[in-house]
Amino acid sequence: MLEASHGQNLHFCAHGLIDRAPFRNFGSKLPNLSRRNPSTTNPILPNRTATMGRELQKKKRRSNRQPVKQSNKTKKILNPRGNNIIAKNWDKKETLAQNYRRLGLVARLKAPTGGVEKKLGATTTGISKNDPFAITSVGKAIVSEAKVERDADGKIIRVLGTTRPNPLNDPLNNLDSDSEDGAGEEWGGIAEREAEEEDTTDVVRSLIEESHNPAPKAPRYQSEGEREWLEKLVEKHGDDYGAMARDAKLNPMQQTARDIGRRIKKMRGE
């Protein structure tokens, strides 16, 4: 046993130099830490970090810092500001797609992919049957009548009445074409929508009426700085708009000759 200079007891074992201070609870005899002896039990070291978690919780409770809470308000409430008619009829409790469906508008031009939003029973409005963006599936086969010619055995030889007129002897005339048989329905534009009074809502009618009456164009007023700039150009170059456009000092923004001439005519009231 050696006495260290700093007052601690040291002991030599198979693992090297060991401090005896943590093993005072085991008596005067130091336990054997050699791995070669299978009967040696592992010593129970003092747990110095047992109270660390409890002290940390006490420190948190004593702190004046308030805990951060996540807001339950995750959904952003839409507030339309583009059109006054839509803003007046907007319901903030509904989603964008539900509002558009109730007002008779189309939320997206493409076909829906994935899930579909829940439709409100009392406030939903039917979509027009001739909606160009509505994709409908054919549930049953289309049944049509045609005259056929049969032979003596009852086999169909040819179908009568299905040939198209071919005055130019076009060899591609007899090929199938969806656009010539009237299978596809052509959209008549806004005029067709206006004729369907029962399928349109009051909001759609108001929007159509507003589109027919465009807003008046507001006149553009020239500022004092623009007038001073034009007066300097006229004083230096007269009516030569090309020279005004090439003047790098008075025309640093590189306005064209036509634009400068239009501004000068407006200043003169022409």
PDB file of C-alpha atoms in Angstrom:
ATOM      1  CA  MET A   1       0.000   0.000   0.000  1.00  0.00           C
ATOM      2  CA  LEU A   2       1.334   3.423  -0.976  1.00  0.00           C
ATOM      3  CA  GLU A   3       0.556   6.826   0.501  1.00  0.00           C
ATOM      4  CA  ALA A   4      -0.025   9.425  -2.226  1.00  0.00           C
ATOM      5  CA  SER A   5       1.239  12.969  -1.933  1.00  0.00           C
ATOM      6  CA  HIS A   6      -2.284  14.413  -2.008  1.00  0.00           C
ATOM      7  CA  GLY A   7      -3.549  12.304   0.899  1.00  0.00           C
ATOM      8  CA  GLN A   8      -5.391   9.496  -0.946  1.00  0.00           C
ATOM      9  CA  ASN A   9      -4.839   5.760  -0.410  1.00  0.00           C
ATOM     10  CA  LEU A  10      -3.718   3.887  -3.516  1.00  0.00           C
ATOM     11  CA  HIS A  11      -3.623   0.144  -4.091  1.00  0.00           C
ATOM     12  CA  PHE A  12      -1.984  -1.999  -6.747  1.00  0.00           C
ATOM     13  CA  CYS A  13      -3.980  -4.800  -8.342  1.00  0.00           C
ATOM     14  CA  ALA A  14      -4.126  -6.712 -11.613  1.00  0.00           C
ATOM     15  CA  HIS A  15      -5.722  -3.702 -13.343  1.00  0.00           C
ATOM     16  CA  GLY A  16      -3.200  -1.170 -12.146  1.00  0.00           C
ATOM     17  CA  LEU A  17      -3.316   1.617  -9.588  1.00  0.00           C
ATOM     18  CA  ILE A  18      -6.786   1.978  -7.910  1.00  0.00           C
ATOM     19  CA  ASP A  19      -8.064   4.641  -5.540  1.00  0.00           C
ATOM     20  CA  ARG A  20      -9.451   3.188  -2.275  1.00  0.00           C
ATOM     21  CA  ALA A  21     -11.662   6.193  -1.475  1.00  0.00           C
ATOM     22  CA  PRO A  22     -14.846   4.984  -3.317  1.00  0.00           C
ATOM     23  CA  PHE A  23     -14.579   1.541  -1.611  1.00  0.00           C
ATOM     24  CA  ARG A  24     -14.677   2.645   2.040  1.00  0.00           C
ATOM     25  CA  ASN A  25     -18.115   1.061   2.499  1.00  0.00           C
ATOM     26  CA  PHE A  26     -16.654  -2.403   1.892  1.00  0.00           C
ATOM     27  CA  GLY A  27     -14.443  -2.450   4.973  1.00  0.00           C
ATOM     28  CA  SER A  28     -10.708  -2.610   5.264  1.00  0.00           C
ATOM     29  CA  LYS A  29     -10.378  -5.409   2.735  1.00  0.00           C
ATOM     30  CA  LEU A  30     -10.377  -4.281  -0.913  1.00  0.00           C
ATOM     31  CA  PRO A  31     -12.515  -6.574  -3.145  1.00  0.00           C
ATOM     32  CA  ASN A  32     -10.746  -8.623  -5.754  1.00  0.00           C
ATOM     33  CA  LEU A  33     -11.485  -7.135  -9.218  1.00  0.00           C
ATOM     34  CA  SER A  34      -9.548  -9.734 -11.174  1.00  0.00           C
ATOM     35  CA  ARG A  35     -11.502 -11.429 -13.986  1.00  0.00           C
ATOM     36  CA  ARG A  36      -9.553 -14.645 -13.557  1.00  0.00           C
ATOM     37  CA  ASN A  37     -11.437 -15.591 -10.382  1.00  0.00           C
ATOM     38  CA  PRO A  38     -15.023 -16.625 -11.376  1.00  0.00           C
ATOM     39  CA  SER A  39     -16.267 -16.531  -7.786  1.00  0.00           C
ATOM     40  CA  THR A  40     -15.634 -12.798  -7.468  1.00  0.00           C
ATOM     41  CA  THR A  41     -18.834 -10.730  -7.436  1.00  0.00           C
ATOM     42  CA  ASN A  42     -18.955  -7.306  -9.015  1.00  0.00           C
ATOM     43  CA  PRO A  43     -18.730  -4.562  -6.388  1.00  0.00           C
ATOM     44  CA  ILE A  44     -21.681  -2.188  -6.038  1.00  0.00           C
ATOM     45  CA  LEU A  45     -20.336   1.278  -6.701  1.00  0.00           C
ATOM     46  CA  PRO A  46     -22.057   4.308  -5.151  1.00  0.00           C
ATOM     47  CA  ASN A  47     -24.619   5.855  -7.507  1.00  0.00           C
ATOM     48  CA  ARG A  48     -23.742   9.524  -7.560  1.00  0.00           C
ATOM     49  CA  THR A  49     -26.246  10.384 -10.375  1.00  0.00           C
ATOM     50  CA  ALA A  50     -29.368   8.953  -8.720  1.00  0.00           C
ATOM     51  CA  THR A  51     -30.736  12.374  -7.800  1.00  0.00           C
ATOM     52  CA  MET A  52     -29.774  14.140 -11.054  1.00  0.00           C
ATOM     53  CA  GLY A  53     -33.223  13.780 -12.689  1.00  0.00           C
ATOM     54  CA  ARG A  54     -35.056  14.891  -9.569  1.00  0.00           C
ATOM     55  CA  GLU A  55     -32.855  17.960  -9.149  1.00  0.00           C
ATOM     56  CA  LEU A  56     -33.389  18.868 -12.810  1.00  0.00           C
ATOM     57  CA  GLN A  57     -37.169  18.724 -12.386  1.00  0.00           C
ATOM     58  CA  LYS A  58     -36.956  20.948  -9.312  1.00  0.00           C
ATOM     59  CA  LYS A  59     -34.875  23.430 -11.264  1.00  0.00           C
ATOM     60  CA  LYS A  60     -37.481  23.517 -14.032  1.00  0.00           C
ATOM     61  CA  ARG A  61     -40.274  24.175 -11.536  1.00  0.00           C
ATOM     62  CA  ARG A  62     -38.351  27.011  -9.905  1.00  0.00           C
ATOM     63  CA  SER A  63     -37.644  28.653 -13.267  1.00  0.00           C
ATOM     64  CA  ASN A  64     -39.779  31.612 -14.376  1.00  0.00           C
ATOM     65  CA  ARG A  65     -39.717  30.487 -18.005  1.00  0.00           C
ATOM     66  CA  GLN A  66     -43.182  29.482 -19.208  1.00  0.00           C
ATOM     67  CA  PRO A  67     -43.467  26.197 -21.135  1.00  0.00           C
ATOM     68  CA  VAL A  68     -44.140  26.512 -24.844  1.00  0.00           C
ATOM     69  CA  LYS A  69     -47.554  25.182 -25.864  1.00  0.00           C
ATOM     70  CA  GLN A  70     -48.485  24.142 -29.376  1.00  0.00           C
ATOM     71  CA  SER A  71     -51.484  25.961 -30.795  1.00  0.00           C
ATOM     72  CA  ASN A  72     -54.495  23.839 -31.641  1.00  0.00           C
ATOM     73  CA  LYS A  73     -55.452  26.271 -34.386  1.00  0.00           C
ATOM     74  CA  THR A  74     -53.662  24.561 -37.279  1.00  0.00           C
ATOM     75  CA  LYS A  75     -56.045  25.393 -40.104  1.00  0.00           C
ATOM     76  CA  LYS A  76     -55.727  28.767 -41.776  1.00  0.00           C
ATOM     77  CA  ILE A  77     -59.044  30.576 -42.195  1.00  0.00           C
ATOM     78  CA  LEU A  78     -59.381  31.777 -45.769  1.00  0.00           C
ATOM     79  CA  ASN A  79     -60.435  35.369 -46.272  1.00  0.00           C
ATOM     80  CA  PRO A  80     -61.177  36.027 -49.960  1.00  0.00           C
ATOM     81  CA  ARG A  81     -60.391  39.545 -51.074  1.00  0.00           C
ATOM     82  CA  GLY A  82     -60.349  39.211 -54.846  1.00  0.00           C
ATOM     83  CA  ASN A  83     -64.048  39.636 -55.605  1.00  0.00           C
ATOM     84  CA  ASN A  84     -66.689  41.395 -53.521  1.00  0.00           C
ATOM     85  CA  ILE A  85     -69.503  39.054 -54.588  1.00  0.00           C
ATOM     86  CA  ILE A  86     -67.577  35.948 -53.535  1.00  0.00           C
ATOM     87  CA  ALA A  87     -66.443  37.616 -50.295  1.00  0.00           C
ATOM     88  CA  LYS A  88     -70.043  38.422 -49.293  1.00  0.00           C
ATOM     89  CA  ASN A  89     -71.210  34.835 -49.848  1.00  0.00           C
ATOM     90  CA  TRP A  90     -68.138  33.168 -48.308  1.00  0.00           C
ATOM     91  CA  ASP A  91     -68.587  30.842 -45.333  1.00  0.00           C
ATOM     92  CA  LYS A  92     -65.486  30.686 -43.145  1.00  0.00           C
ATOM     93  CA  LYS A  93     -66.594  27.412 -41.569  1.00  0.00           C
ATOM     94  CA  GLU A  94     -66.318  25.618 -44.919  1.00  0.00           C
ATOM     95  CA  THR A  95     -63.245  24.780 -46.950  1.00  0.00           C
ATOM     96  CA  LEU A  96     -62.357  26.337 -50.282  1.00  0.00           C
ATOM     97  CA  ALA A  97     -63.732  23.413 -52.289  1.00  0.00           C
ATOM     98  CA  GLN A  98     -66.962  23.354 -50.277  1.00  0.00           C
ATOM     99  CA  ASN A  99     -67.482  27.101 -50.740  1.00  0.00           C
ATOM    100  CA  TYR A 100     -66.875  26.901 -54.485  1.00  0.00           C
ATOM    101  CA  ARG A 101     -69.228  23.933 -54.812  1.00  0.00           C
ATOM    102  CA  ARG A 102     -71.963  25.769 -52.906  1.00  0.00           C
ATOM    103  CA  LEU A 103     -71.527  28.928 -54.997  1.00  0.00           C
ATOM    104  CA  GLY A 104     -71.630  26.949 -58.249  1.00  0.00           C
ATOM    105  CA  LEU A 105     -67.976  27.518 -59.159  1.00  0.00           C
ATOM    106  CA  VAL A 106     -65.194  25.110 -60.109  1.00  0.00           C
ATOM    107  CA  ALA A 107     -62.380  24.817 -57.577  1.00  0.00           C
ATOM    108  CA  ARG A 108     -59.981  23.026 -59.945  1.00  0.00           C
ATOM    109  CA  LEU A 109     -60.029  22.356 -63.673  1.00  0.00           C
ATOM    110  CA  LYS A 110     -58.516  18.885 -63.529  1.00  0.00           C
ATOM    111  CA  ALA A 111     -60.239  15.718 -62.409  1.00  0.00           C
ATOM    112  CA  PRO A 112     -60.026  15.003 -58.649  1.00  0.00           C
ATOM    113  CA  THR A 113     -57.258  12.643 -57.620  1.00  0.00           C
ATOM    114  CA  GLY A 114     -57.164  10.809 -54.320  1.00  0.00           C
ATOM    115  CA  GLY A 115     -59.761  11.608 -51.667  1.00  0.00           C
ATOM    116  CA  VAL A 116     -62.845  13.761 -52.142  1.00  0.00           C
ATOM    117  CA  GLU A 117     -64.029  16.257 -49.566  1.00  0.00           C
ATOM    118  CA  LYS A 118     -67.246  15.703 -47.697  1.00  0.00           C
ATOM    119  CA  LYS A 119     -70.258  17.218 -49.436  1.00  0.00           C
ATOM    120  CA  LEU A 120     -72.610  19.285 -47.347  1.00  0.00           C
ATOM    121  CA  GLY A 121     -76.171  17.959 -47.687  1.00  0.00           C
ATOM    122  CA  ALA A 122     -78.272  21.100 -47.286  1.00  0.00           C
ATOM    123  CA  THR A 123     -76.008  23.671 -48.901  1.00  0.00           C
ATOM    124  CA  THR A 124     -74.662  21.820 -51.924  1.00  0.00           C
ATOM    125  CA  THR A 125     -75.695  22.937 -55.387  1.00  0.00           C
ATOM    126  CA  GLY A 126     -75.831  20.672 -58.412  1.00  0.00           C
ATOM    127  CA  ILE A 127     -73.238  21.094 -61.137  1.00  0.00           C
ATOM    128  CA  SER A 128     -74.348  21.774 -64.673  1.00  0.00           C
ATOM    129  CA  LYS A 129     -74.936  18.704 -66.817  1.00  0.00           C
ATOM    130  CA  ASN A 130     -72.939  20.257 -69.636  1.00  0.00           C
ATOM    131  CA  ASP A 131     -69.984  21.098 -67.438  1.00  0.00           C
ATOM    132  CA  PRO A 132     -66.910  20.878 -69.712  1.00  0.00           C
ATOM    133  CA  PHE A 133     -64.639  19.934 -66.800  1.00  0.00           C
ATOM    134  CA  ALA A 134     -66.879  17.202 -65.348  1.00  0.00           C
ATOM    135  CA  ILE A 135     -65.660  13.677 -66.093  1.00  0.00           C
ATOM    136  CA  THR A 136     -68.488  11.145 -66.082  1.00  0.00           C
ATOM    137  CA  SER A 137     -68.149   7.380 -66.353  1.00  0.00           C
ATOM    138  CA  VAL A 138     -70.377   5.366 -68.667  1.00  0.00           C
ATOM    139  CA  GLY A 139     -72.175   2.814 -66.520  1.00  0.00           C
ATOM    140  CA  LYS A 140     -74.106   0.979 -69.250  1.00  0.00           C
ATOM    141  CA  ALA A 141     -73.383   0.195 -72.862  1.00  0.00           C
ATOM    142  CA  ILE A 142     -74.846   2.586 -75.429  1.00  0.00           C
ATOM    143  CA  VAL A 143     -77.596   0.789 -77.360  1.00  0.00           C
ATOM    144  CA  SER A 144     -78.448   1.989 -80.863  1.00  0.00           C
ATOM    145  CA  GLU A 145     -80.425   0.664 -83.813  1.00  0.00           C
ATOM    146  CA  ALA A 146     -79.153  -0.069 -87.298  1.00  0.00           C
ATOM    147  CA  LYS A 147     -80.342  -1.859 -90.422  1.00  0.00           C
ATOM    148  CA  VAL A 148     -78.343  -4.920 -91.439  1.00  0.00           C
ATOM    149  CA  GLU A 149     -78.353  -7.195 -94.476  1.00  0.00           C
ATOM    150  CA  ARG A 150     -78.202 -10.965 -93.890  1.00  0.00           C
ATOM    151  CA  ASP A 151     -77.530 -13.900 -96.181  1.00  0.00           C
ATOM    152  CA  ALA A 152     -79.547 -17.116 -96.505  1.00  0.00           C
ATOM    153  CA  ASP A 153     -77.892 -18.593 -93.404  1.00  0.00           C
ATOM    154  CA  GLY A 154     -78.719 -15.524 -91.268  1.00  0.00           C
ATOM    155  CA  LYS A 155     -75.195 -14.126 -91.104  1.00  0.00           C
ATOM    156  CA  ILE A 156     -74.767 -10.344 -91.228  1.00  0.00           C
ATOM    157  CA  ILE A 157     -73.220  -9.269 -94.512  1.00  0.00           C
ATOM    158  CA  ARG A 158     -73.192  -5.526 -94.076  1.00  0.00           C
ATOM    159  CA  VAL A 159     -74.755  -2.733 -92.052  1.00  0.00           C
ATOM    160  CA  LEU A 160     -77.027  -0.371 -93.951  1.00  0.00           C
ATOM    161  CA  GLY A 161     -77.331   3.355 -93.381  1.00  0.00           C
ATOM    162  CA  THR A 162     -73.983   3.936 -91.658  1.00  0.00           C
ATOM    163  CA  THR A 163     -71.928   5.120 -94.612  1.00  0.00           C
ATOM    164  CA  ARG A 164     -70.938   8.744 -94.582  1.00  0.00           C
ATOM    165  CA  PRO A 165     -71.138  10.915 -97.688  1.00  0.00           C
ATOM    166  CA  ASN A 166     -67.834  10.902 -99.516  1.00  0.00           C
ATOM    167  CA  PRO A 167     -67.956  13.241-102.525  1.00  0.00           C
ATOM    168  CA  LEU A 168     -64.140  13.497-102.717  1.00  0.00           C
ATOM    169  CA  ASN A 169     -63.570   9.719-102.535  1.00  0.00           C
ATOM    170  CA  ASP A 170     -61.526  10.054 -99.364  1.00  0.00           C
ATOM    171  CA  PRO A 171     -60.144   6.599 -98.386  1.00  0.00           C
ATOM    172  CA  LEU A 172     -60.142   7.642 -94.693  1.00  0.00           C
ATOM    173  CA  ASN A 173     -63.834   8.495 -94.732  1.00  0.00           C
ATOM    174  CA  ASN A 174     -64.961   5.096 -93.439  1.00  0.00           C
ATOM    175  CA  LEU A 175     -62.616   5.115 -90.457  1.00  0.00           C
ATOM    176  CA  ASP A 176     -64.112   5.570 -87.008  1.00  0.00           C
ATOM    177  CA  SER A 177     -64.041   9.114 -85.731  1.00  0.00           C
ATOM    178  CA  ASP A 178     -65.480  10.307 -82.437  1.00  0.00           C
ATOM    179  CA  SER A 179     -65.755  13.913 -83.574  1.00  0.00           C
ATOM    180  CA  GLU A 180     -67.948  13.207 -86.645  1.00  0.00           C
ATOM    181  CA  ASP A 181     -70.537  10.911 -85.060  1.00  0.00           C
ATOM    182  CA  GLY A 182     -71.684  13.503 -82.572  1.00  0.00           C
ATOM    183  CA  ALA A 183     -70.489  11.411 -79.624  1.00  0.00           C
ATOM    184  CA  GLY A 184     -68.651  14.338 -78.079  1.00  0.00           C
ATOM    185  CA  GLU A 185     -70.721  17.229 -76.891  1.00  0.00           C
ATOM    186  CA  GLU A 186     -69.366  20.655 -77.704  1.00  0.00           C
ATOM    187  CA  TRP A 187     -69.345  23.288 -74.999  1.00  0.00           C
ATOM    188  CA  GLY A 188     -71.299  26.365 -75.947  1.00  0.00           C
ATOM    189  CA  GLY A 189     -69.337  28.734 -73.738  1.00  0.00           C
ATOM    190  CA  ILE A 190     -70.794  31.221 -71.282  1.00  0.00           C
ATOM    191  CA  ALA A 191     -73.891  31.746 -73.436  1.00  0.00           C
ATOM    192  CA  GLU A 192     -74.958  28.153 -72.840  1.00  0.00           C
ATOM    193  CA  ARG A 193     -74.402  28.554 -69.124  1.00  0.00           C
ATOM    194  CA  GLU A 194     -76.592  31.666 -69.086  1.00  0.00           C
ATOM    195  CA  ALA A 195     -79.437  29.747 -70.736  1.00  0.00           C
ATOM    196  CA  GLU A 196     -79.469  27.152 -67.955  1.00  0.00           C
ATOM    197  CA  GLU A 197     -81.178  29.250 -65.315  1.00  0.00           C
ATOM    198  CA  GLU A 198     -82.064  26.310 -63.083  1.00  0.00           C
ATOM    199  CA  ASP A 199     -78.490  25.032 -62.805  1.00  0.00           C
ATOM    200  CA  THR A 200     -76.819  28.353 -62.060  1.00  0.00           C
ATOM    201  CA  THR A 201     -76.761  30.058 -58.679  1.00  0.00           C
ATOM    202  CA  ASP A 202     -77.342  33.699 -57.852  1.00  0.00           C
ATOM    203  CA  VAL A 203     -73.617  34.164 -57.298  1.00  0.00           C
ATOM    204  CA  VAL A 204     -72.803  32.863 -60.786  1.00  0.00           C
ATOM    205  CA  ARG A 205     -75.412  35.155 -62.346  1.00  0.00           C
ATOM    206  CA  SER A 206     -73.969  38.127 -60.471  1.00  0.00           C
ATOM    207  CA  LEU A 207     -70.458  37.247 -61.620  1.00  0.00           C
ATOM    208  CA  ILE A 208     -71.603  36.919 -65.246  1.00  0.00           C
ATOM    209  CA  GLU A 209     -73.370  40.259 -65.045  1.00  0.00           C
ATOM    210  CA  GLU A 210     -70.281  41.857 -63.551  1.00  0.00           C
ATOM    211  CA  SER A 211     -68.109  40.436 -66.341  1.00  0.00           C
ATOM    212  CA  HIS A 212     -70.357  42.092 -68.943  1.00  0.00           C
ATOM    213  CA  ASN A 213     -69.795  45.470 -67.300  1.00  0.00           C
ATOM    214  CA  PRO A 214     -66.032  45.964 -67.006  1.00  0.00           C
ATOM    215  CA  ALA A 215     -64.730  48.497 -64.536  1.00  0.00           C
ATOM    216  CA  PRO A 216     -63.986  51.938 -65.981  1.00  0.00           C
ATOM    217  CA  LYS A 217     -60.356  52.590 -66.716  1.00  0.00           C
ATOM    218  CA  ALA A 218     -58.852  55.030 -64.246  1.00  0.00           C
ATOM    219  CA  PRO A 219     -57.016  57.953 -65.851  1.00  0.00           C
ATOM    220  CA  ARG A 220     -53.291  58.182 -65.290  1.00  0.00           C
ATOM    221  CA  TYR A 221     -51.986  61.390 -63.770  1.00  0.00           C
ATOM    222  CA  GLN A 222     -48.466  62.685 -64.251  1.00  0.00           C
ATOM    223  CA  SER A 223     -46.468  63.606 -61.186  1.00  0.00           C
ATOM    224  CA  GLU A 224     -44.515  66.820 -60.735  1.00  0.00           C
ATOM    225  CA  GLY A 225     -41.221  64.968 -61.052  1.00  0.00           C
ATOM    226  CA  GLU A 226     -42.247  63.463 -64.389  1.00  0.00           C
ATOM    227  CA  ARG A 227     -43.299  66.853 -65.716  1.00  0.00           C
ATOM    228  CA  GLU A 228     -39.985  68.429 -64.704  1.00  0.00           C
ATOM    229  CA  TRP A 229     -38.093  65.593 -66.415  1.00  0.00           C
ATOM    230  CA  LEU A 230     -40.082  66.013 -69.644  1.00  0.00           C
ATOM    231  CA  GLU A 231     -39.595  69.790 -69.599  1.00  0.00           C
ATOM    232  CA  LYS A 232     -35.817  69.307 -69.366  1.00  0.00           C
ATOM    233  CA  LEU A 233     -35.880  66.951 -72.346  1.00  0.00           C
ATOM    234  CA  VAL A 234     -37.983  69.368 -74.419  1.00  0.00           C
ATOM    235  CA  GLU A 235     -35.749  72.298 -73.444  1.00  0.00           C
ATOM    236  CA  LYS A 236     -32.621  70.449 -74.570  1.00  0.00           C
ATOM    237  CA  HIS A 237     -33.813  68.470 -77.615  1.00  0.00           C
ATOM    238  CA  GLY A 238     -37.025  70.183 -78.708  1.00  0.00           C
ATOM    239  CA  ASP A 239     -39.274  67.672 -80.511  1.00  0.00           C
ATOM    240  CA  ASP A 240     -36.500  65.206 -81.380  1.00  0.00           C
ATOM    241  CA  TYR A 241     -37.726  62.148 -79.503  1.00  0.00           C
ATOM    242  CA  GLY A 242     -34.912  59.994 -80.862  1.00  0.00           C
ATOM    243  CA  ALA A 243     -32.285  62.297 -79.342  1.00  0.00           C
ATOM    244  CA  MET A 244     -34.183  62.239 -76.045  1.00  0.00           C
ATOM    245  CA  ALA A 245     -34.088  58.444 -76.004  1.00  0.00           C
ATOM    246  CA  ARG A 246     -30.318  58.436 -76.706  1.00  0.00           C
ATOM    247  CA  ASP A 247     -29.541  60.984 -73.982  1.00  0.00           C
ATOM    248  CA  ALA A 248     -27.884  58.839 -71.311  1.00  0.00           C
ATOM    249  CA  LYS A 249     -27.754  61.668 -68.773  1.00  0.00           C
ATOM    250  CA  LEU A 250     -31.382  62.860 -68.873  1.00  0.00           C
ATOM    251  CA  ASN A 251     -32.780  59.427 -69.773  1.00  0.00           C
ATOM    252  CA  PRO A 252     -30.998  57.017 -67.395  1.00  0.00           C
ATOM    253  CA  MET A 253     -33.933  54.564 -67.408  1.00  0.00           C
ATOM    254  CA  GLN A 254     -33.604  54.195 -71.231  1.00  0.00           C
ATOM    255  CA  GLN A 255     -37.191  55.064 -72.102  1.00  0.00           C
ATOM    256  CA  THR A 256     -37.954  54.582 -75.801  1.00  0.00           C
ATOM    257  CA  ALA A 257     -38.627  57.446 -78.176  1.00  0.00           C
ATOM    258  CA  ARG A 258     -42.247  56.381 -78.600  1.00  0.00           C
ATOM    259  CA  ASP A 259     -42.824  56.273 -74.850  1.00  0.00           C
ATOM    260  CA  ILE A 260     -41.254  59.706 -74.342  1.00  0.00           C
ATOM    261  CA  GLY A 261     -43.352  61.149 -77.169  1.00  0.00           C
ATOM    262  CA  ARG A 262     -46.541  59.743 -75.650  1.00  0.00           C
ATOM    263  CA  ARG A 263     -45.671  61.262 -72.273  1.00  0.00           C
ATOM    264  CA  ILE A 264     -44.938  64.670 -73.804  1.00  0.00           C
ATOM    265  CA  LYS A 265     -48.237  64.675 -75.719  1.00  0.00           C
ATOM    266  CA  LYS A 266     -50.078  63.865 -72.514  1.00  0.00           C
ATOM    267  CA  MET A 267     -48.271  66.695 -70.732  1.00  0.00           C
ATOM    268  CA  ARG A 268     -49.287  69.140 -73.465  1.00  0.00           C
ATOM    269  CA  GLY A 269     -52.873  67.869 -73.454  1.00  0.00           C
ATOM    270  CA  GLU A 270     -52.868  66.729 -77.078  1.00  0.00           C
TER     271      GLU A 270
END
